[in-house]
XYZ file of C-alpha atoms in Angstrom:
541
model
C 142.458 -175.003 172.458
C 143.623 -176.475 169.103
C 147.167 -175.936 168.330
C 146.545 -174.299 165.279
C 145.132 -170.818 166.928
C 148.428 -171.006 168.580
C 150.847 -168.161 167.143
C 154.244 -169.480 168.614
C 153.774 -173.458 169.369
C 155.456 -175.359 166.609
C 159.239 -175.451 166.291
C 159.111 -173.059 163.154
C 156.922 -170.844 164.446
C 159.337 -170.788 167.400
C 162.210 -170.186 165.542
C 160.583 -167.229 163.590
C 159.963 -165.707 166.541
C 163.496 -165.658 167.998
C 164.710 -164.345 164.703
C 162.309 -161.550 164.843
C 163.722 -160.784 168.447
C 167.251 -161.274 167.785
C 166.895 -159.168 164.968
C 165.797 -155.932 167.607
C 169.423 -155.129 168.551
C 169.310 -154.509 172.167
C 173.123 -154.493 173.009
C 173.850 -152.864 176.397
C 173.876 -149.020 176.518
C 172.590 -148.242 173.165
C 169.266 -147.230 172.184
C 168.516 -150.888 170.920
C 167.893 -151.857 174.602
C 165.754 -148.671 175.218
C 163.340 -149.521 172.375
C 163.400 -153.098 172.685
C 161.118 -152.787 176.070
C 158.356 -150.746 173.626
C 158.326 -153.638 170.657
C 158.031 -156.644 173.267
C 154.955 -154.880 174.550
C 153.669 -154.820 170.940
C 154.424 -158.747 170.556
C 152.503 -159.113 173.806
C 149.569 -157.285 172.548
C 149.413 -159.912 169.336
C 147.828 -162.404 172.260
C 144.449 -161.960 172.876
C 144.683 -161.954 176.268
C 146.902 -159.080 176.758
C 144.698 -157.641 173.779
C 141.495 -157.318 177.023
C 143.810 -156.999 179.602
C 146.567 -154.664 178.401
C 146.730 -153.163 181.558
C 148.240 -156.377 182.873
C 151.474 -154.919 181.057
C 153.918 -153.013 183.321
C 156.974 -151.136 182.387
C 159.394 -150.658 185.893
C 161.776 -148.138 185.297
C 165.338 -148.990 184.677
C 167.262 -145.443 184.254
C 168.716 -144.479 181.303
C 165.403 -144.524 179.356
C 165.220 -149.086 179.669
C 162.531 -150.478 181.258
C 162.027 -153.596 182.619
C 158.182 -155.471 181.489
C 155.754 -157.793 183.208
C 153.532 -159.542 181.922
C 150.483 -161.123 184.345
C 148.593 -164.153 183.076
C 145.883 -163.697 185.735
C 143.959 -167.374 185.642
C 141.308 -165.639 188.116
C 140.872 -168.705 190.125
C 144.177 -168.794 191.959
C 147.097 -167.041 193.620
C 149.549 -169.442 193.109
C 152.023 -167.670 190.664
C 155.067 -168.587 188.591
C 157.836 -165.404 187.833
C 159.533 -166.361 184.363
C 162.685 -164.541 184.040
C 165.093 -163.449 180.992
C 166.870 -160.303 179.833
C 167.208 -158.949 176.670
C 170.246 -156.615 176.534
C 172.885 -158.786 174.675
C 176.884 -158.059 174.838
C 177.942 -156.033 171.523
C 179.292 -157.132 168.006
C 182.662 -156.012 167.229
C 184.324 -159.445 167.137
C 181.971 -159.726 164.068
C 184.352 -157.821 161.689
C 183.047 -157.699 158.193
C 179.844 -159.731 159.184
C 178.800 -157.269 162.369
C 175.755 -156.440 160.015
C 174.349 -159.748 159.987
C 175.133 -160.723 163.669
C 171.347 -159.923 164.619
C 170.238 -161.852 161.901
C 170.566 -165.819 162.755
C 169.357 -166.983 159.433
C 171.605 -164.941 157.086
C 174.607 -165.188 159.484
C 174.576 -168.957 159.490
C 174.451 -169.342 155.555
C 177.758 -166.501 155.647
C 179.915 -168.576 158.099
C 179.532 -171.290 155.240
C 181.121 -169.026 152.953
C 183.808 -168.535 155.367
C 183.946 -172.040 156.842
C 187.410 -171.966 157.103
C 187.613 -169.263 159.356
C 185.792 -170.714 162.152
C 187.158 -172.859 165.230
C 187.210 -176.433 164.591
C 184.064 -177.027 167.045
C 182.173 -174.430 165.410
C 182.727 -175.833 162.095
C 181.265 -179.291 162.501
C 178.509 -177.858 164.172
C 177.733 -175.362 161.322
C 178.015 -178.746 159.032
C 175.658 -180.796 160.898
C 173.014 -177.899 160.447
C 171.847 -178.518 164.630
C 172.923 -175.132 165.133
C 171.655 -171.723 164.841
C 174.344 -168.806 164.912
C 173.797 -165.231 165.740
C 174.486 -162.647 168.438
C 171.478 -163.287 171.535
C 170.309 -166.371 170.310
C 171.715 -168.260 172.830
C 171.928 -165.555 175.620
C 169.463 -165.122 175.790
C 166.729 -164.030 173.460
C 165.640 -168.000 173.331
C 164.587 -167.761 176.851
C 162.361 -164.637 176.251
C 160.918 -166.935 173.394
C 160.538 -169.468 175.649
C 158.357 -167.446 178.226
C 156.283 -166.102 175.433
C 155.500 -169.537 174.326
C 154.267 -170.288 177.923
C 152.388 -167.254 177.925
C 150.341 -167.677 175.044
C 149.333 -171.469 176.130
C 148.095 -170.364 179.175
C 146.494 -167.526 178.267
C 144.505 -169.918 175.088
C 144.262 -173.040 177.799
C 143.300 -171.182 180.598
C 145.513 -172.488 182.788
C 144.661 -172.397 186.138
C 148.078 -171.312 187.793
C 149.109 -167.299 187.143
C 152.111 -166.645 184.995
C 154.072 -163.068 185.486
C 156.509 -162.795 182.634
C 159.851 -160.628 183.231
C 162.105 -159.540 181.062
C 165.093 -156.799 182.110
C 167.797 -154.694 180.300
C 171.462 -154.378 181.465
C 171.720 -157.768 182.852
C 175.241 -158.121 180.936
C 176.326 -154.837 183.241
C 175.016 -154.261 186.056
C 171.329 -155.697 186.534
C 169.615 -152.553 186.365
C 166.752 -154.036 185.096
C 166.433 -156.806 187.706
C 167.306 -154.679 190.744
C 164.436 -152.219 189.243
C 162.005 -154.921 188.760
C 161.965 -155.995 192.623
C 160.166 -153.383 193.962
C 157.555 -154.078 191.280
C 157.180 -157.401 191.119
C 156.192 -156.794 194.966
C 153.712 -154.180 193.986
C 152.505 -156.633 191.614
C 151.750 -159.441 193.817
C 150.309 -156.805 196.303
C 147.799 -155.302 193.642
C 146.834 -158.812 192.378
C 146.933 -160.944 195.492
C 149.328 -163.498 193.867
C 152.068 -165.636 195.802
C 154.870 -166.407 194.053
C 156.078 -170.203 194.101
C 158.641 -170.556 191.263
C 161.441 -168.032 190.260
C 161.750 -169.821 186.569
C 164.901 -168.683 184.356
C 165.729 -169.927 181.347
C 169.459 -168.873 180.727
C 170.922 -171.239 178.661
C 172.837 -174.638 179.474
C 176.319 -173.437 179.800
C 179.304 -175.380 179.322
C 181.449 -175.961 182.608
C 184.952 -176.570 180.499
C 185.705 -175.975 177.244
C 184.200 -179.041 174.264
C 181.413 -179.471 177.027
C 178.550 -181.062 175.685
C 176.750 -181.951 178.636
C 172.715 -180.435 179.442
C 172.716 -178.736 182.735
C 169.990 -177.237 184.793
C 170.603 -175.410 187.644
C 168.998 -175.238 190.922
C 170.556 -171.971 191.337
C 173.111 -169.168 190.793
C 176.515 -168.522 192.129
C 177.007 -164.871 193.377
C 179.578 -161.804 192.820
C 181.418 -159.351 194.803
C 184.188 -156.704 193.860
C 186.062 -156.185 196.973
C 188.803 -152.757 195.748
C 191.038 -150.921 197.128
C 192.494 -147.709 196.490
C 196.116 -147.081 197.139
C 197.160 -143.668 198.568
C 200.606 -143.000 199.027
C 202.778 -139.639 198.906
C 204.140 -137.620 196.266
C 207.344 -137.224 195.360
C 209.871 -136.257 192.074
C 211.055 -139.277 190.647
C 214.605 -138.179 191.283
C 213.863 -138.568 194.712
C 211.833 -141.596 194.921
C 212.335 -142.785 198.363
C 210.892 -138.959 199.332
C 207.079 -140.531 199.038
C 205.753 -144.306 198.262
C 204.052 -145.002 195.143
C 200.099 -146.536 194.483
C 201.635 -148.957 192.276
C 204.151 -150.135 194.879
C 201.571 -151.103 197.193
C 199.325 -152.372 194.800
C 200.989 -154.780 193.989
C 201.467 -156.279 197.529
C 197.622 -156.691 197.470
C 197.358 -157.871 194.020
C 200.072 -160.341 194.719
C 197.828 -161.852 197.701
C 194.416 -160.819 196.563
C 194.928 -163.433 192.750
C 194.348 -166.804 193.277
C 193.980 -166.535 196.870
C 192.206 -169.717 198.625
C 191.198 -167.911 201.520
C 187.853 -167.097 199.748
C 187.191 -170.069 197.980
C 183.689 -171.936 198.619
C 182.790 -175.592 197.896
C 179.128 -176.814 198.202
C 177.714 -179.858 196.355
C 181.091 -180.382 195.481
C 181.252 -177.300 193.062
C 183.834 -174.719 193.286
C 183.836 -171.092 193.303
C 186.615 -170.021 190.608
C 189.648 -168.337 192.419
C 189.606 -164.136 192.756
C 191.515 -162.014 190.424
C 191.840 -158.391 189.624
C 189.879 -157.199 187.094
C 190.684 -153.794 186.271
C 194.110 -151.456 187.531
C 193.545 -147.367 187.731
C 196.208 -145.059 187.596
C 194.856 -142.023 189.392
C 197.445 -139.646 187.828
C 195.992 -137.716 184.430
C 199.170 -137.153 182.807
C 203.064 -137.326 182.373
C 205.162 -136.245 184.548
C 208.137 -136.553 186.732
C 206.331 -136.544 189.203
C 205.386 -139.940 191.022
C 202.092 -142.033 190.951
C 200.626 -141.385 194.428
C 197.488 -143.000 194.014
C 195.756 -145.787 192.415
C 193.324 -148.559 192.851
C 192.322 -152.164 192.129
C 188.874 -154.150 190.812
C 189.157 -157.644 192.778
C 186.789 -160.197 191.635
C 185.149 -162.548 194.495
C 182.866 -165.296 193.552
C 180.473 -166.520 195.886
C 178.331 -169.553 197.140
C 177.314 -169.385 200.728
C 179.535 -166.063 202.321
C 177.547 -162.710 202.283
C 179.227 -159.064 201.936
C 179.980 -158.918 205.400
C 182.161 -161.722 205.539
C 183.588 -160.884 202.396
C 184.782 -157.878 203.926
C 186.123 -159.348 206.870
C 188.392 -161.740 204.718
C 189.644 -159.097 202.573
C 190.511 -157.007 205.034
C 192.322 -159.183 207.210
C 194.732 -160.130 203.646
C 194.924 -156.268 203.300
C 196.275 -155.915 206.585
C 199.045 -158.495 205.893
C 199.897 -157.420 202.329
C 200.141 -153.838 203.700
C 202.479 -155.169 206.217
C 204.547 -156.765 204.068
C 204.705 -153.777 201.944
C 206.201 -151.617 205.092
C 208.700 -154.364 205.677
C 210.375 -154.315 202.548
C 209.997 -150.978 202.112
C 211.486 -150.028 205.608
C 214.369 -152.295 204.485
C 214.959 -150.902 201.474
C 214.916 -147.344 203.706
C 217.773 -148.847 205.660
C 219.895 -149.754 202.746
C 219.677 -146.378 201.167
C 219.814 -145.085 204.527
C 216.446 -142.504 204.145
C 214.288 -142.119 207.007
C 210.985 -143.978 206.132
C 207.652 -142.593 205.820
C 204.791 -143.280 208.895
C 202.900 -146.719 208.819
C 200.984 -147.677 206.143
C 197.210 -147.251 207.534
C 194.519 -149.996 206.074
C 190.651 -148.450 206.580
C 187.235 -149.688 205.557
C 185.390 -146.765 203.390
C 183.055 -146.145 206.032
C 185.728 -145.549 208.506
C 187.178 -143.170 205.818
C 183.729 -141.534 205.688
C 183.278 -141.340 209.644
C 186.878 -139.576 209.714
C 186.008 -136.747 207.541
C 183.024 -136.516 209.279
C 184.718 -135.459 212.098
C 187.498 -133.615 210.718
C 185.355 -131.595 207.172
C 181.592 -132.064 209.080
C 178.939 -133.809 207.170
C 177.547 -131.309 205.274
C 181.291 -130.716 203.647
C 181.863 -134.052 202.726
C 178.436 -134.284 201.052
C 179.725 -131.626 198.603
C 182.887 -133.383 197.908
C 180.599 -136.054 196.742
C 178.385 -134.077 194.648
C 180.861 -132.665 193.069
C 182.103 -135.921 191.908
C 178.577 -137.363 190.915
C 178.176 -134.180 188.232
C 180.867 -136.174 186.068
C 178.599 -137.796 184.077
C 181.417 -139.274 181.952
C 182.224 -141.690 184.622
C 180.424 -145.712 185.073
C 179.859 -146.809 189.120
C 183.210 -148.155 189.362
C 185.064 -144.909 188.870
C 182.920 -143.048 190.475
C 183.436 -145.159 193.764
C 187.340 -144.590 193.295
C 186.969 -141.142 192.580
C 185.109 -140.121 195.834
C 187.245 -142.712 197.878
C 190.366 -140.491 196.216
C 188.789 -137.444 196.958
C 188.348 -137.853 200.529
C 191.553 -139.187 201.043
C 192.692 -135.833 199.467
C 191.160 -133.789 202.123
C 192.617 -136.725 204.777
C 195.959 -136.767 203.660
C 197.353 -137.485 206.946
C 196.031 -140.675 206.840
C 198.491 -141.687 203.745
C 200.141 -143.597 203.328
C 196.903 -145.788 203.195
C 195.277 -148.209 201.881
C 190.860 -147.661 201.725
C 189.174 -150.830 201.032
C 185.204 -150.891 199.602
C 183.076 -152.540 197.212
C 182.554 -151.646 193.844
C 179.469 -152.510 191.945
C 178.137 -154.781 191.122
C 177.350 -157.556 193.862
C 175.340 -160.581 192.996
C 174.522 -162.631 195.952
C 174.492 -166.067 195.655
C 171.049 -167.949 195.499
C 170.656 -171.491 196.101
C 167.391 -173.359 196.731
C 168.778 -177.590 196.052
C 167.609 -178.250 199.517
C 164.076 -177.209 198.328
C 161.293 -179.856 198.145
C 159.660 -178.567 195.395
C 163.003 -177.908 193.493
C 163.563 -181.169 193.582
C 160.894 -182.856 192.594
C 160.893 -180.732 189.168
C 164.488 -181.297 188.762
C 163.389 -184.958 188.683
C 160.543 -184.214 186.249
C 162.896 -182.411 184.173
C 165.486 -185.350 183.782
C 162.760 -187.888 183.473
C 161.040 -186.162 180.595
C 164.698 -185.440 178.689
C 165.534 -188.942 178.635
C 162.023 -190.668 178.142
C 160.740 -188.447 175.568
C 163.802 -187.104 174.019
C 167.066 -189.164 175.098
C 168.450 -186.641 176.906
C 170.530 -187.042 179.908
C 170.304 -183.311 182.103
C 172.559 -182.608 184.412
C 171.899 -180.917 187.444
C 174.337 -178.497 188.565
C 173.796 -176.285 192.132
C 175.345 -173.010 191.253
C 174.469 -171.208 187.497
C 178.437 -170.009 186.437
C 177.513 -167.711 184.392
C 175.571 -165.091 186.841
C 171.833 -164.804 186.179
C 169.555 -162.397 187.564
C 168.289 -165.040 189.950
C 170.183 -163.593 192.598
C 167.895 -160.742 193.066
C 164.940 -162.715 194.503
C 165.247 -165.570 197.363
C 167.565 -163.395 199.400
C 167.756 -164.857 203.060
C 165.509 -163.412 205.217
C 167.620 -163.529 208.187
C 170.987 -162.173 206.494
C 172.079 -159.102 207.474
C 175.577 -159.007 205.775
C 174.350 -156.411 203.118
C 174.303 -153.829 205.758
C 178.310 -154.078 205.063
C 177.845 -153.726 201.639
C 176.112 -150.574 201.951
C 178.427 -149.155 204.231
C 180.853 -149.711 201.996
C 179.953 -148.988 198.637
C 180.891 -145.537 197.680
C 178.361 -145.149 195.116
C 175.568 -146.439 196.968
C 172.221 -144.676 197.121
C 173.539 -142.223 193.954
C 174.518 -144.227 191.148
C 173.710 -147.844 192.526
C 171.944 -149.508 194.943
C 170.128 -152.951 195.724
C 166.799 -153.563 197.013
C 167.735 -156.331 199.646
C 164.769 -155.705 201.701
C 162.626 -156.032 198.552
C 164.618 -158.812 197.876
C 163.895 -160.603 201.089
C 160.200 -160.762 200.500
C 159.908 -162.192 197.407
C 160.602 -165.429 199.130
C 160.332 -168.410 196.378
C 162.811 -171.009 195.369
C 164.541 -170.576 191.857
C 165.097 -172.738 189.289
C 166.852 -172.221 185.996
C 165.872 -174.353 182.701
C 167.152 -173.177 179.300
C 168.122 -174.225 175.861
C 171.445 -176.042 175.197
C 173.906 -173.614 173.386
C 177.601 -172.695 172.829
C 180.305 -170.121 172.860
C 178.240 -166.686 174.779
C 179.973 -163.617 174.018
C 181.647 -165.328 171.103
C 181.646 -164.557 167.701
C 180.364 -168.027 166.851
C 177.629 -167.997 169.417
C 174.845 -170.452 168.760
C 171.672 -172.378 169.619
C 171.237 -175.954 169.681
C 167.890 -175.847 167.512
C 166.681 -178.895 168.701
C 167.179 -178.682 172.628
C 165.468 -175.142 171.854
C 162.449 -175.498 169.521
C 161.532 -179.053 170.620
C 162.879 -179.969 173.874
C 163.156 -177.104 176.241
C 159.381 -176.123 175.276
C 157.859 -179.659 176.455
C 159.601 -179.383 179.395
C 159.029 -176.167 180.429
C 155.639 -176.673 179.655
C 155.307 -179.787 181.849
C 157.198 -178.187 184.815
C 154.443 -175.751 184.745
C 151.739 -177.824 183.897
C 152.650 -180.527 187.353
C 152.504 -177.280 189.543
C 148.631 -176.461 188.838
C 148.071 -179.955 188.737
C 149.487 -179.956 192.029
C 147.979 -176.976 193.440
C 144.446 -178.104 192.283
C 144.861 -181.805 194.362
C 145.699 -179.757 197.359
């Protein structure tokens, strides 16, 4: 097929394109991201392909009105079958000041920041003077990659390629994934309906930097994982005239958040890469107003990366520094007790959340503490996180003999980790990759084993034989009503991953940008011969 029939092949057609799609604000949570699923099935139907086979489009429902969309290239004379991968939901704008109007608009954004120059980080400056670089909120995460897949679409679909392509692209990967968690269950529908096995999980997040003034092209042969191991602290009441009379949340907070930061018990290294060290995230205070009265009860966000260690082990970890922070806490406290000569309060109890659950089990009945839980669930004003505290806090305030405790669980969300480096195939196209960079386009690429920046890769690939998540669900307050995770869907969409993307700078900045080059010109012939050496492949088998 010439090139000229082609819609989206040359770099400024290309570039179009993602300015067309950047300019569909889809920022988390807003209505942008609802619609955006609706005008990407109109760009689809511009191909001729989808134009005959429209029903080849799929919306997978995402809650909150988003949908997730695939799009099958069917070649009809195989099953082999690449997944291509993005989101669209972009982080929001208000670092944008008096230019949030044009964020969404790369073009007109990059001619303002030359009016305002000065304003700009040194690093952004030179690159806004060397004109390389395209600014604008999603062009570099990661409305390029969408671009990307589109491109491969339509050359398929006009070349009739003899490999199938399913193009995926998800909402609320920036939050919570709800868009790739959704999509699992019908991307195996998918390749049930059309026979199709899926050999390549292809993302194409971009190349992120691994310290700051990095300049370096990285691909990744896959994606480092997640975890929010929390607590919530439950102590006793008192009037702060009398405060030895009860024991604070904050006081034994901060025995856990004292051991829980920084802590090298959970650090991973594989391929000589290193998980970043935990840290809390987010502190509640339980208590809704002022008072004299003390803060009984509070909890903690803790934030776990992962390589290799699954939920259950996770768990184990955290619990075993909770004991020992906890009995820390009832040392110096017991102390202090002695000093001011007070009799001290019982032991400071440490529980899992499903222990919590199986005690009010026994003590409310099941039926009982399902209404507690309903009754928190009607607050629609709260996100998963607070709703996981909230019916941890109300149990414990039907279980108050328990307290002084401490109730450990997960809060969403949890991306596992998702590694496939070992992988023959991964390899050889990792190889590919940095040949054609540096032959065709003097490029050296990097590979790097774990994606830092979380991708969405971590909801396919899942291990077969792992049966850590069970912990997870058990305890996850929130799971099955507000959040959940398909791991069993997961663990049959069993293909290795590999992320290629465009080379960009500064996500979630205000002077986020795209390397126009890498991503009109490079990433495109690569892509394209990744994808190209795996029909070629299949048809010499």
């Amino acid at each position: 097929m010439e090139q000229k029939n082609m819609k989206w092949n040359e770099p400024e057609a290309l570039q179009d394109l993602l300015c067309e799609v950047v300019s569909w604000q889809s920022r988390t949570g807003t209505q942008g991201e609802i619609d955006f699923s609706y005008k990407i099935k109109e760009k689809l139907l511009e191909l001729p392909y989808f134009q005959t086979n429209n029903s080849h489009i799929h919306f997978h429902d995402a809650g909150k009105g988003r949908n997730a969309v695939t799009a099958l290239y069917h070649s009809g004379e195989a099953n082999k079958t690449i997944v291509l991968i993005s989101h669209f939901d972009t982080v929001h704008t208000e670092e944008f000041g008096a230019l949030k109007d044009l964020a969404f608009h790369p073009k007109a954004l990059t001619e303002a920041f030359k009016e305002r120059i000065k304003e700009l980080p040194l690093d952004a400056q030179e690159d806004l003077r060397s004109g390389d670089y395209l600014f604008g909120r999603g062009t570099m995460d990661m409305k390029m990659g969408l671009v990307l897949h589109l491109h491969l679409l339509e050359i398929a679909s006009l070349e009739k390629w003899p490999i199938n392509l399913v193009l995926l692209t998800v909402p609320d990967e920036e939050v919570g994934s709800a868009g790739m968690r959704a999509a699992v269950d019908g991307l195996n529908t998918i390749s049930e309906q059309y026979d199709l096995e899926y050999t390549l999980f292809l993302n194409s997040e971009p190349s992120f930097s691994q310290k700051p003034q990095d300049e370096n092209y990285y691909i990744y042969s896959g994606t480092i994982g997640k975890i929010m191991p929390s607590a919530l602290f439950y102590g006793r009441e008192t009037h702060a005239g009398e405060p030895l009379s009860g024991m604070t949340g904050h006081y034994m907070a901060s025995y856990l958040t004292k051991e829980m930061e920084f802590n090298p018990d959970f650090a991973e290294e594989v391929y000589g890469e290193k998980t970043p060290l935990p840290i809390c995230l987010k502190n509640y205070d339980l208590k809704e107003d002022y008072s004299t009265q003390t803060s009984h009860h509070t909890a903690a966000l803790y934030n776990v990366f992962l390589m290799k260690k699954n939920a259950a082990e996770i768990m184990e970890i955290f619990k075993n520094v909770a004991l020992n922070a906890m009995e820390a806490c009832q040392k110096d406290y017991e102390t202090i007790c002695k000093r001011e000569n007070v009799e001290p309060l019982g032991n400071i109890n440490v529980l899992e959340y499903g222990e919590l659950v199986t005690y009010a089990n026994e003590k409310l009945s099941e039926v009982k503490v399902e209404k507690i839980k309903k009754e928190i669930l009607q607050n629609n004003g709260l996100d998963e996180r607070e709703i996981s505290i909230q019916l941890c806090d109300h149990l414990m305030s039907y279980c108050q003999e328990l307290a002084p405790a401490t109730i450990l669980f997960f809060a969403p969300p949890y991306y596992p980790a998702i590694n496939s480096t070992e992988d023959d195939l991964i390899q050889e196209k990792i190889k590919l990759t940095q040949e054609t960079l540096k032959k065709e386009c003097d490029v050296d690429a990097k590979q790097v084993h774990y994606f830092n920046g979380i991708s969405d890769l971590s909801y396919v690939n899942y291990d077969k034989h792992d049966e850590g998540w069970r912990a997870y669900k058990l305890n996850t307050p929130a799971w099955g009503s507000v959040y959940s995770i398909p791991f069993e869907g997961m663990q049959k969409l069993q293909a290795p991953v590999l992320n290629i993307g465009p080379f960009g700078k500064d996500a979630h900045k205000l002077t986020e940008r795209l390397h126009k080059e890498s991503a009109f010109v490079h990433t495109p012939l690569v892509l394209r011969k990744v994808v190209e050496s795996m029909f070629v492949h299949y048809m010499s088998v």
